[in-house]
Coordinates of C-alpha atoms in Angstrom, one line a residue:
Chain A
M1 CA -7.6 11.1 -11.4
G2 CA -7.0 8.3 -14.0
A3 CA -4.5 10.5 -15.8
K4 CA -2.7 11.3 -12.6
V5 CA -2.4 7.6 -11.8
F6 CA -1.3 6.8 -15.4
F7 CA 1.5 9.4 -15.4
A8 CA 2.6 8.7 -11.8
T9 CA 2.8 5.0 -12.6
V10 CA 4.9 5.6 -15.7
W11 CA 7.2 7.8 -13.7
K12 CA 7.4 5.4 -10.7
E13 CA 8.1 2.4 -12.9
F14 CA 10.8 4.3 -14.8
R15 CA 12.5 5.3 -11.6
V16 CA 12.3 1.8 -10.1
R17 CA 13.7 0.2 -13.3
L18 CA 16.4 2.8 -13.5
H19 CA 17.6 1.5 -10.1
A20 CA 16.7 -2.1 -10.4
Y21 CA 17.7 -3.3 -13.8
P22 CA 21.3 -3.0 -15.0
I23 CA 22.1 -2.5 -18.7
S24 CA 22.9 -6.2 -18.9
F25 CA 19.2 -7.0 -18.6
M26 CA 18.4 -5.0 -21.7
V27 CA 21.4 -6.6 -23.5
S28 CA 20.1 -10.1 -22.6
C29 CA 16.7 -9.2 -24.0
L30 CA 18.4 -8.1 -27.3
T31 CA 20.3 -11.4 -27.4
T32 CA 16.9 -13.2 -27.7
G33 CA 16.3 -11.4 -31.0
I34 CA 19.8 -12.0 -32.2
Y35 CA 19.8 -15.7 -31.3
T36 CA 16.4 -16.2 -33.0
N37 CA 17.6 -14.5 -36.2
L38 CA 21.0 -16.3 -36.1
G39 CA 19.3 -19.6 -35.6
A40 CA 16.9 -19.0 -38.5
W41 CA 19.8 -17.8 -40.6
L42 CA 21.9 -20.9 -39.9
M43 CA 19.0 -23.2 -40.5
Y44 CA 18.0 -21.5 -43.7
H45 CA 21.4 -21.2 -45.2
C46 CA 23.3 -24.2 -43.8
F47 CA 20.6 -26.8 -43.2
F48 CA 18.1 -26.1 -45.9
E49 CA 20.7 -24.5 -48.2
G50 CA 18.4 -21.6 -49.0
R51 CA 15.6 -23.8 -50.3
L52 CA 12.0 -23.4 -49.3
S53 CA 9.0 -25.7 -49.9
S54 CA 6.7 -24.5 -52.7
D55 CA 3.8 -23.7 -50.4
F56 CA 5.9 -21.4 -48.2
S57 CA 5.3 -18.3 -50.4
L58 CA 1.6 -19.2 -50.6
Y59 CA 1.2 -19.3 -46.8
A60 CA 3.7 -16.6 -45.9
G61 CA 2.8 -14.1 -48.6
T62 CA 6.5 -13.7 -49.4
G63 CA 9.4 -15.8 -50.6
D64 CA 11.9 -14.0 -48.4
Y65 CA 12.3 -16.3 -45.4
M66 CA 14.8 -14.2 -43.5
S67 CA 12.6 -11.1 -43.6
Y68 CA 9.7 -13.3 -42.6
V69 CA 11.6 -14.6 -39.6
I70 CA 13.1 -11.3 -38.5
V71 CA 9.7 -9.5 -38.5
G72 CA 8.3 -12.5 -36.6
S73 CA 11.0 -12.6 -34.0
C74 CA 10.9 -8.8 -33.5
T75 CA 7.1 -9.1 -32.8
Y76 CA 7.9 -12.0 -30.5
L77 CA 10.4 -10.0 -28.7
F78 CA 7.9 -7.2 -28.3
V79 CA 5.2 -9.6 -26.9
V80 CA 7.6 -11.2 -24.5
R81 CA 8.9 -7.9 -23.1
T82 CA 5.5 -6.3 -22.9
C83 CA 3.6 -9.2 -21.5
L84 CA 6.4 -10.2 -19.1
N85 CA 6.6 -6.8 -17.5
V86 CA 2.9 -5.7 -17.5
S87 CA 1.6 -9.0 -16.4
R88 CA 3.9 -9.4 -13.4
T89 CA 3.5 -5.9 -12.1
L90 CA 1.1 -6.9 -9.3
V91 CA 3.0 -10.1 -8.5
T92 CA 6.1 -7.9 -8.2
E93 CA 4.2 -5.6 -5.9
L94 CA 3.2 -8.6 -3.9
R95 CA 6.7 -9.8 -3.6
E96 CA 8.1 -6.4 -2.7
G97 CA 5.5 -6.0 0.0
T98 CA 3.7 -3.0 -1.6
L99 CA 0.6 -4.8 -2.8
D100 CA -1.5 -4.1 0.2
S101 CA -0.5 -0.4 0.5
L102 CA -1.3 -0.1 -3.2
M103 CA -4.7 -1.7 -2.8
L104 CA -5.5 0.6 0.1
A105 CA -5.6 3.5 -2.3
P106 CA -8.9 4.4 -4.2
F107 CA -7.6 4.4 -7.7
H108 CA -8.7 2.6 -10.9
R109 CA -6.5 -0.3 -11.9
S110 CA -6.9 0.4 -15.6
A111 CA -4.8 3.6 -15.3
Y112 CA -2.2 1.7 -13.3
F113 CA -1.9 -1.1 -15.9
L114 CA -1.9 1.3 -18.8
G115 CA 0.9 3.3 -17.2
N116 CA 2.9 0.2 -17.0
M117 CA 2.1 -0.8 -20.5
A118 CA 3.0 2.7 -21.8
L119 CA 6.4 2.7 -20.2
Q120 CA 7.0 -0.9 -21.4
T121 CA 6.0 0.0 -24.9
V122 CA 8.5 2.9 -25.0
T123 CA 11.4 0.9 -23.6
T124 CA 10.7 -2.2 -25.8
S125 CA 10.4 0.0 -28.9
L126 CA 13.9 1.3 -28.2
E127 CA 15.2 -2.3 -27.8
L128 CA 13.3 -3.3 -31.0
L129 CA 14.9 -0.5 -32.9
I130 CA 18.3 -2.1 -32.2
S131 CA 16.9 -5.5 -33.1
V132 CA 15.7 -4.2 -36.4
L133 CA 19.2 -2.8 -37.1
I134 CA 20.6 -6.2 -36.3
G135 CA 17.9 -7.7 -38.5
L136 CA 19.2 -5.7 -41.5
F137 CA 22.5 -7.4 -41.1
F138 CA 20.8 -10.8 -41.3
G139 CA 19.0 -9.8 -44.5
L140 CA 15.8 -8.0 -43.5
Q141 CA 14.2 -6.2 -46.4
I142 CA 11.1 -4.1 -46.3
Y143 CA 9.3 -4.5 -49.6
H144 CA 5.8 -3.1 -49.1
F145 CA 5.9 -0.7 -46.2
S146 CA 2.4 0.7 -45.7
P147 CA 2.6 3.4 -43.0
G148 CA -1.2 3.5 -42.4
K149 CA -1.5 -0.3 -42.1
F150 CA 1.6 -0.3 -39.9
I151 CA 0.2 2.2 -37.4
I152 CA -3.1 0.4 -37.2
A153 CA -1.3 -2.9 -36.8
V154 CA 0.9 -1.6 -34.0
I155 CA -2.1 -0.1 -32.1
L156 CA -4.1 -3.2 -32.5
S157 CA -1.2 -5.4 -31.5
L158 CA -0.6 -3.3 -28.4
Y159 CA -4.2 -3.7 -27.5
G160 CA -4.0 -7.4 -28.0
F161 CA -0.7 -7.7 -26.0
F162 CA -2.3 -5.7 -23.2
G163 CA -5.2 -8.2 -23.2
I164 CA -2.8 -11.2 -23.0
S165 CA -0.8 -9.4 -20.2
M166 CA -4.0 -9.0 -18.1
M167 CA -4.9 -12.7 -18.4
L168 CA -1.3 -13.8 -17.8
G169 CA -1.2 -11.4 -14.8
C170 CA -4.2 -13.0 -13.3
L171 CA -2.6 -16.4 -13.6
M172 CA 0.6 -15.2 -12.1
L173 CA -1.1 -13.5 -9.2
Y174 CA -3.3 -16.5 -8.6
T175 CA -0.5 -19.1 -8.7
R176 CA 2.1 -16.6 -7.3
N177 CA 4.4 -18.1 -10.0
T178 CA 5.9 -16.1 -12.8
Y179 CA 8.4 -18.6 -14.2
I180 CA 6.3 -21.5 -15.3
T181 CA 3.3 -19.5 -16.4
Q182 CA 5.1 -17.0 -18.5
N183 CA 7.5 -19.5 -20.1
T184 CA 4.6 -21.9 -21.0
L185 CA 2.7 -19.0 -22.6
F186 CA 5.8 -17.8 -24.5
S187 CA 6.6 -21.3 -25.7
L188 CA 3.1 -21.6 -27.0
I189 CA 3.3 -18.2 -28.7
F190 CA 6.6 -19.1 -30.3
L191 CA 5.3 -22.4 -31.7
L192 CA 1.7 -21.6 -32.6
C193 CA 1.6 -18.0 -33.7
G194 CA 3.7 -18.1 -36.9
I195 CA 6.8 -16.5 -35.5
T196 CA 9.4 -18.5 -37.5
F197 CA 7.2 -20.5 -39.8
P198 CA 3.7 -20.2 -41.3
K199 CA 1.1 -21.5 -38.9
E200 CA -0.5 -23.4 -41.8
Y201 CA 2.3 -26.1 -41.4
L202 CA 0.8 -27.0 -38.0
P203 CA -1.9 -29.6 -37.5
K204 CA -5.4 -28.1 -37.6
A205 CA -6.0 -28.6 -33.8
L206 CA -2.9 -26.5 -33.0
Q207 CA -3.9 -23.9 -35.6
Y208 CA -7.2 -23.5 -33.7
I209 CA -5.3 -23.0 -30.4
G210 CA -3.0 -20.5 -32.1
A211 CA -6.0 -18.6 -33.4
L212 CA -7.1 -18.0 -29.8
L213 CA -3.9 -16.1 -29.1
P214 CA -4.0 -12.5 -30.4
V215 CA -0.3 -12.7 -31.3
T216 CA -1.1 -14.8 -34.3
D217 CA -3.2 -12.1 -36.0
A218 CA -0.9 -9.4 -34.7
V219 CA 2.1 -11.0 -36.4
D220 CA 0.1 -11.4 -39.6
L221 CA -0.9 -7.7 -39.6
L222 CA 2.5 -6.4 -38.8
R223 CA 4.2 -8.6 -41.5
T224 CA 1.7 -7.6 -44.1
S225 CA 2.2 -3.9 -43.3
L226 CA 6.0 -4.4 -43.9
L227 CA 6.3 -7.2 -46.4
G228 CA 2.9 -7.3 -48.0
G229 CA 1.2 -10.5 -48.9
M230 CA -2.4 -10.1 -47.8
T231 CA -5.4 -8.7 -49.7
A232 CA -7.1 -5.6 -48.3
E233 CA -10.2 -7.7 -47.4
D234 CA -8.1 -10.3 -45.5
W235 CA -6.2 -7.6 -43.7
S236 CA -9.4 -5.9 -42.6
A237 CA -10.9 -9.2 -41.5
T238 CA -7.8 -10.1 -39.5
A239 CA -7.7 -6.6 -37.9
M240 CA -11.3 -6.9 -36.9
R241 CA -10.7 -10.4 -35.5
L242 CA -7.7 -9.2 -33.5
F243 CA -9.8 -6.3 -32.1
V244 CA -12.6 -8.6 -31.0
L245 CA -10.3 -11.2 -29.6
S246 CA -8.3 -8.6 -27.7
S247 CA -11.4 -7.0 -26.4
I248 CA -12.6 -10.3 -25.0
Y249 CA -9.2 -10.8 -23.3
I250 CA -9.4 -7.3 -21.8
L251 CA -13.1 -7.5 -20.8
M252 CA -12.4 -10.9 -19.1
G253 CA -9.0 -9.7 -17.7
F254 CA -10.1 -6.8 -15.5
P255 CA -12.8 -8.6 -13.5
L256 CA -10.5 -11.7 -13.2
M257 CA -7.7 -9.4 -12.0
E258 CA -9.9 -8.0 -9.3
K259 CA -10.7 -11.5 -8.2
A260 CA -7.0 -12.6 -8.4
E261 CA -6.1 -9.5 -6.3
R262 CA -8.5 -10.6 -3.6
I263 CA -7.3 -14.2 -3.7
A264 CA -3.7 -13.0 -3.5
L265 CA -4.5 -10.8 -0.5
E266 CA -6.3 -13.7 1.2
K267 CA -3.4 -16.0 0.5
M268 CA -1.1 -13.5 2.2
E269 CA -3.2 -14.2 5.3
G270 CA -2.0 -17.8 4.9
Chain B
M1 CA -17.0 6.7 14.2
I2 CA -16.1 3.2 12.9
S3 CA -18.9 0.9 13.8
V4 CA -18.3 -2.9 13.4
T5 CA -21.1 -5.4 13.8
N6 CA -20.7 -9.2 13.8
L7 CA -17.8 -9.2 11.4
S8 CA -16.8 -12.6 10.3
K9 CA -14.3 -14.1 7.8
T10 CA -14.3 -17.7 6.8
Y11 CA -11.7 -19.2 4.4
E12 CA -12.2 -22.4 2.5
V13 CA -9.0 -24.3 2.2
K14 CA -8.2 -27.5 0.3
R15 CA -6.7 -30.3 2.4
R16 CA -5.0 -33.1 0.5
D17 CA -6.1 -36.6 1.5
N18 CA -3.7 -38.4 -0.7
F19 CA -2.0 -37.8 -4.0
W20 CA -5.2 -37.7 -6.0
T21 CA -8.0 -36.5 -3.7
F22 CA -8.5 -33.6 -1.4
H23 CA -11.4 -32.2 0.7
K24 CA -12.4 -28.6 1.5
E25 CA -12.3 -27.3 5.0
K26 CA -13.7 -24.1 6.4
I27 CA -11.5 -22.1 8.7
H28 CA -13.2 -19.3 10.7
A29 CA -10.5 -16.7 11.0
V30 CA -12.8 -14.1 12.6
K31 CA -16.2 -14.8 14.2
N32 CA -18.8 -12.2 15.0
V33 CA -16.5 -9.4 16.0
S34 CA -18.1 -6.1 17.0
M35 CA -16.3 -2.9 18.0
R36 CA -16.4 0.9 17.9
I37 CA -13.7 3.4 17.2
E38 CA -14.2 7.1 17.8
K39 CA -12.1 9.9 16.4
G40 CA -9.4 10.9 18.8
E41 CA -9.2 7.5 20.5
I42 CA -6.5 4.9 20.4
I43 CA -8.1 1.4 20.5
G44 CA -6.0 -1.7 21.1
L45 CA -6.7 -5.0 19.4
L46 CA -4.9 -7.8 21.1
G47 CA -4.6 -11.5 20.8
I48 CA -2.0 -14.2 20.5
N49 CA -0.7 -15.3 17.1
G50 CA -3.5 -16.5 14.9
A51 CA -6.2 -14.8 17.0
G52 CA -7.5 -12.9 13.9
K53 CA -6.1 -9.4 14.5
T54 CA -4.5 -8.9 11.1
T55 CA -7.5 -10.4 9.3
T56 CA -9.8 -8.0 11.2
I57 CA -7.6 -5.1 10.2
K58 CA -7.5 -6.2 6.6
M59 CA -11.3 -6.4 6.5
L60 CA -11.6 -3.0 8.1
T61 CA -9.2 -1.5 5.6
T62 CA -11.3 -3.1 2.8
L63 CA -8.4 -5.3 1.7
L64 CA -10.4 -8.4 2.5
E65 CA -14.1 -8.9 2.0
P66 CA -15.9 -10.1 5.1
T67 CA -17.9 -13.3 4.8
A68 CA -20.6 -11.9 7.1
G69 CA -21.3 -8.8 9.2
S70 CA -21.2 -5.1 8.5
Y71 CA -19.0 -2.1 9.3
S72 CA -19.3 1.6 8.5
F73 CA -17.1 4.6 8.7
D74 CA -18.9 7.8 9.7
G75 CA -22.1 6.2 8.4
I76 CA -20.7 5.0 5.1
D77 CA -21.1 1.3 4.6
A78 CA -17.6 -0.1 3.8
V79 CA -18.8 -3.3 2.1
E80 CA -21.0 -1.4 -0.3
Y81 CA -18.8 1.7 -0.8
P82 CA -15.2 0.6 -0.3
Q83 CA -13.8 3.3 -2.6
K84 CA -15.3 6.1 -0.5
V85 CA -14.0 4.5 2.7
K86 CA -10.5 4.1 1.3
K87 CA -10.2 7.9 1.2
E88 CA -10.9 8.1 4.9
I89 CA -8.5 5.4 6.1
N90 CA -4.9 4.3 5.9
M91 CA -2.8 1.6 7.4
I92 CA 0.7 1.5 8.9
A93 CA 2.2 -1.9 9.2
G94 CA 5.3 -3.0 11.1
G95 CA 8.3 -4.5 9.4
E96 CA 9.7 -3.1 6.2
R97 CA 6.8 -3.5 3.8
M98 CA 4.6 -1.0 2.0
L99 CA 7.4 1.1 0.7
Y100 CA 9.3 1.2 -2.7
W101 CA 12.8 0.7 -1.6
R102 CA 14.3 2.0 -4.8
L103 CA 12.5 5.3 -4.6
S104 CA 13.4 8.1 -2.2
A105 CA 11.1 9.0 0.7
Y106 CA 9.9 12.0 -1.2
E107 CA 9.2 9.9 -4.3
N108 CA 7.3 7.3 -2.3
L109 CA 5.0 9.8 -0.7
W110 CA 4.5 11.6 -4.0
Y111 CA 3.5 8.4 -5.7
Y112 CA 1.1 7.3 -3.0
G113 CA -0.3 10.9 -3.0
Q114 CA -1.0 10.6 -6.8
L115 CA -2.8 7.3 -6.2
Y116 CA -5.1 9.2 -3.7
G117 CA -5.7 11.9 -6.3
I118 CA -4.2 14.7 -4.1
Q119 CA -3.6 18.0 -5.9
N120 CA 0.1 18.6 -6.5
T121 CA 0.3 21.9 -4.6
V122 CA -1.4 20.4 -1.5
L123 CA 0.7 17.2 -1.9
K124 CA 4.0 19.1 -1.9
E125 CA 3.2 20.9 1.3
R126 CA 1.8 17.7 2.9
I127 CA 4.9 15.7 2.0
Q128 CA 7.2 18.4 3.5
S129 CA 5.2 18.6 6.7
L130 CA 4.9 14.8 7.1
L131 CA 8.6 14.3 6.5
Q132 CA 9.4 17.0 9.0
M133 CA 7.0 15.5 11.5
V134 CA 8.8 12.1 11.3
G135 CA 12.2 13.7 11.2
L136 CA 13.2 12.6 7.6
W137 CA 13.0 15.9 5.7
E138 CA 16.8 16.2 5.6
K139 CA 17.1 12.7 4.1
A140 CA 14.0 13.0 1.8
N141 CA 15.9 12.4 -1.4
L142 CA 17.9 9.3 -0.3
P143 CA 16.6 6.0 -1.6
V144 CA 14.6 4.1 1.1
E145 CA 16.9 1.1 0.7
S146 CA 19.7 3.1 2.4
Y147 CA 17.4 3.9 5.4
S148 CA 17.7 2.2 8.8
K149 CA 14.8 0.1 10.2
G150 CA 13.7 3.0 12.4
M151 CA 13.8 5.4 9.5
K152 CA 11.7 3.1 7.3
Q153 CA 9.2 2.7 10.1
R154 CA 9.0 6.5 10.5
L155 CA 8.5 6.8 6.7
Q156 CA 5.7 4.2 7.0
I157 CA 3.9 6.6 9.4
A158 CA 4.3 9.4 6.9
R159 CA 2.9 7.2 4.2
G160 CA 0.0 6.1 6.3
L161 CA -0.9 9.8 6.7
I162 CA -0.4 11.0 3.2
N163 CA -4.2 11.1 2.5
N164 CA -4.8 12.8 5.8
P165 CA -7.1 9.9 6.9
N166 CA -9.6 10.2 9.7
Y167 CA -8.8 6.6 10.8
V168 CA -5.5 4.9 10.9
F169 CA -4.9 1.2 11.4
M170 CA -1.6 0.3 12.9
D171 CA -0.5 -3.4 12.6
E172 CA 2.4 -4.0 14.9
P173 CA 4.0 -0.6 14.1
T174 CA 7.0 -0.9 16.4
I175 CA 8.0 -4.5 15.7
G176 CA 11.7 -4.9 15.7
L177 CA 12.5 -1.3 16.7
D178 CA 14.8 -0.2 19.5
A179 CA 13.5 1.4 22.7
V180 CA 14.4 5.0 21.7
I181 CA 12.7 4.9 18.3
T182 CA 9.7 3.1 19.9
S183 CA 9.3 5.8 22.4
E184 CA 9.5 8.5 19.6
L185 CA 6.8 6.6 17.7
H186 CA 4.6 6.3 20.8
Q187 CA 4.8 10.1 21.1
Q188 CA 3.8 10.5 17.4
V189 CA 0.9 8.1 17.8
K190 CA -0.4 9.9 20.8
E191 CA -0.2 13.2 19.0
L192 CA -2.1 11.8 16.1
A193 CA -5.0 10.9 18.3
R194 CA -4.9 13.7 20.8
K195 CA -4.0 16.7 18.6
Q196 CA -5.1 15.6 15.2
E197 CA -8.2 13.8 16.4
K198 CA -7.6 10.7 14.4
G199 CA -9.2 7.4 15.4
I200 CA -6.5 4.7 15.7
L201 CA -6.8 1.0 15.9
L202 CA -3.5 -0.5 17.1
T203 CA -2.4 -4.2 17.2
S204 CA 0.7 -5.0 19.1
H205 CA 2.5 -7.9 20.7
Y206 CA 4.0 -5.5 23.2
L207 CA 1.5 -5.2 26.0
A208 CA 3.4 -2.4 27.7
E209 CA 2.9 -0.4 24.5
V210 CA -0.9 -1.1 24.5
E211 CA -1.0 -0.2 28.2
E212 CA 0.7 3.1 27.5
L213 CA -1.2 4.1 24.4
C214 CA -4.7 2.6 24.3
D215 CA -7.8 4.1 25.8
Y216 CA -9.8 0.9 25.2
I217 CA -8.9 -2.6 24.5
Y218 CA -10.4 -5.5 22.6
L219 CA -9.0 -9.0 23.1
L220 CA -9.4 -11.6 20.4
S221 CA -8.9 -15.3 20.9
N222 CA -9.3 -17.9 18.1
G223 CA -11.1 -15.2 16.0
E224 CA -13.6 -14.4 18.6
M225 CA -13.9 -11.4 20.9
L226 CA -12.9 -12.6 24.3
I227 CA -13.3 -9.5 26.4
E228 CA -13.2 -5.7 26.0
G229 CA -12.8 -2.7 28.2
T230 CA -10.4 -0.1 29.5
K231 CA -7.1 -1.3 31.0
K232 CA -8.6 -0.9 34.5
E233 CA -11.7 -2.7 33.6
L234 CA -9.7 -5.6 32.2
T235 CA -7.4 -5.9 35.2
D236 CA -10.3 -5.6 37.7
Y237 CA -12.2 -8.2 35.8
V238 CA -9.3 -10.6 35.9
F239 CA -7.8 -9.9 39.2
T240 CA -10.6 -9.6 41.8
R241 CA -8.1 -10.4 44.6
K242 CA -5.4 -8.3 46.3
Q243 CA -1.7 -9.0 45.7
C244 CA 1.3 -8.2 47.8
A245 CA 5.0 -8.7 47.2
F246 CA 6.7 -9.9 50.3
S247 CA 10.2 -10.9 51.4
V248 CA 12.1 -11.0 54.7
K249 CA 15.8 -11.4 55.5
G250 CA 16.9 -15.0 55.1
M251 CA 13.7 -16.1 53.4
D252 CA 13.7 -19.8 52.6
K253 CA 11.3 -22.7 52.1
Q254 CA 10.7 -23.0 55.8
V255 CA 9.6 -19.4 56.0
E256 CA 7.4 -19.8 53.0
E257 CA 5.7 -22.8 54.6
K258 CA 5.1 -20.9 57.8
L259 CA 3.7 -18.0 55.8
F260 CA 1.5 -20.3 53.8
A261 CA 0.1 -21.9 56.9
A262 CA -0.6 -18.5 58.5
L263 CA -2.2 -17.3 55.3
R264 CA -4.6 -20.3 55.0
E265 CA -5.7 -19.6 58.6
Y266 CA -6.3 -15.9 57.6
D267 CA -8.0 -16.7 54.3
T268 CA -8.6 -20.3 53.2
E269 CA -8.4 -19.2 49.5
G270 CA -5.1 -17.4 50.0
E271 CA -2.2 -18.3 47.6
I272 CA 1.5 -17.9 47.5
S273 CA 3.7 -17.9 44.4
E274 CA 7.4 -17.4 43.9
M275 CA 8.8 -14.1 42.6
D276 CA 12.3 -13.0 41.8
K277 CA 12.8 -11.8 45.3
G278 CA 10.4 -13.3 47.9
V279 CA 6.9 -14.3 47.2
L280 CA 3.6 -12.9 45.7
V281 CA 0.8 -13.3 48.2
T282 CA -2.8 -13.3 46.9
S283 CA -5.9 -13.0 48.9
E284 CA -9.4 -11.6 48.9
R285 CA -8.7 -9.9 52.3
E286 CA -6.4 -7.0 53.2
L287 CA -2.8 -8.2 53.1
T288 CA -0.4 -5.5 54.2
A289 CA -1.3 -5.5 57.8
F290 CA -1.5 -9.3 57.9
L291 CA 2.0 -9.7 56.4
A292 CA 3.5 -7.0 58.7
D293 CA 1.9 -8.8 61.7
F294 CA 3.3 -12.1 60.5
A295 CA 6.8 -10.8 60.3
L296 CA 6.6 -9.2 63.7
R297 CA 5.2 -12.3 65.3
E298 CA 7.8 -14.6 63.8
G299 CA 10.7 -12.1 64.4
Y300 CA 11.6 -11.6 60.7
V301 CA 13.1 -8.4 59.3
I302 CA 11.0 -7.2 56.4
Q303 CA 12.9 -6.5 53.2
E304 CA 10.0 -5.9 50.9
L305 CA 6.3 -5.4 51.4
Y306 CA 4.1 -3.6 48.9
Q307 CA 0.8 -3.9 47.3
K308 CA 1.2 -5.0 43.7
E309 CA -1.1 -3.5 41.0
P310 CA -1.8 -6.1 38.4
S311 CA -0.5 -5.1 35.0
L312 CA -2.4 -5.4 31.7
E313 CA 0.2 -7.9 30.7
D314 CA -0.7 -10.1 33.7
A315 CA -4.4 -9.8 32.8
I316 CA -3.9 -10.6 29.1
M317 CA -1.6 -13.5 29.9
K318 CA -4.1 -15.0 32.4
L319 CA -7.0 -14.5 30.0
S320 CA -5.2 -16.0 27.1
K321 CA -4.2 -19.0 29.2
E322 CA -7.8 -19.5 30.3
A323 CA -9.1 -19.1 26.7
K324 CA -6.6 -21.8 25.6
Q325 CA -7.7 -24.2 28.3

């Protein structure tokens, strides 16, 4: 039954989005990537005149700032799009009046959320492909592409993003707010997870907060699989830490989601 | 059979005292409600706004957890085994909720069918027969957003039956619908109970609808069960006295005063109240002969004289007023 719910949810979401979201929505998502890259390019070339501090290479594992930023912003785009859509699925059901009819059915929520995640991964990957092509224009260069590491990094990252989505979804459903919750989280991710600059530049306290977000390790793993810069031991340790952290998010997320569902249904009662 | 014993739901809400502090307050939405629903029966659950009808239905459909009490479906404890119970029940709500507007009617039913784990071959046949039943088969592939209110409500019925439930909960299913569609829906509800042997719990603000459809009625007030019974039992309970509508040619205040004086001689507890035409006379004694006699004696020409059967609406209104007081 889990597989039925999984595929049916992928199909349903696809059909709904096909009707609901115009092409301009996808374009606006791509512009996020373009603006991030453009901003970094302008800062790097016009403001810093192509100069980097001596410790950048040490922290980043590469001296190519533009490639560093483009990989970071692509990952950020992926996180935002996945978390945004997966986490707000139930809140969308609540707003569209289908939450109670959905909750009436005896299905497992995991298949439902995974279905949403799968569709989102496919659509975001297509958007990302375009972002990478734009990134090439801004100077993206893949020096040390390691297919094995890349596949593992992508799988672990998806696992981590799914965990964040669950937790964010709980918050959204509980507060019935999507705007403030998601934007706060995305701002934190952008600042603390090493998207446009190495996290080591941040004060220690902020680095610790950043380490609690799976995106930080996900960005490091993806960057290393494309640009190199981390030893095999460090890479394995980071991968293990990401797996454990994501598992904690997921293990906490499902029971919390059940609780948030119940609270949301009770709040519907006024 | 659905057996409900002392079902209660209490919410804890935060009330703000000032900008910084707040206190918690308990609100008893439903208190010790007990009821039974048999297969093939249509049971009415009535009450004015805030009486606890929707909360009761949501608990019975396992959407809300009760604070206390128990309820079982054909012997299965719903609090302990909600997943098992979900397979046996479904809910049809009024308004335009519970449907994916951007999907077609067929797609909606298909998706809900998948959530219930129905086999594809069975599901295809069921979707067709349900859409034919509610008269939407010809428009099965149109998006729901293009449907009229009545069509959406008919699709709701089909959705509520997609898992072929033994028990169906209907929360204001005809709200906002015109008379023709309401009448069609009534027919379908009756068929579900009488022909398909489904147990139905219906809440409605339209008392005429409850009067037409329900075999047995529960009346809630402030979350508590006020009274239960058949329509006749409820009206007999409320109206122990006889009522007669009465009017004569040229009826005015003077005639009414004369009638009131004669009535009080006949029955000291007798009462008169204004109606659209004439008056409504209430007494514990036989009224028709008394009123005919009165008209003859005073030389009035009778325009209207008939014994009035109290309606369920009259009974519920009276009970609700009494409960409020």
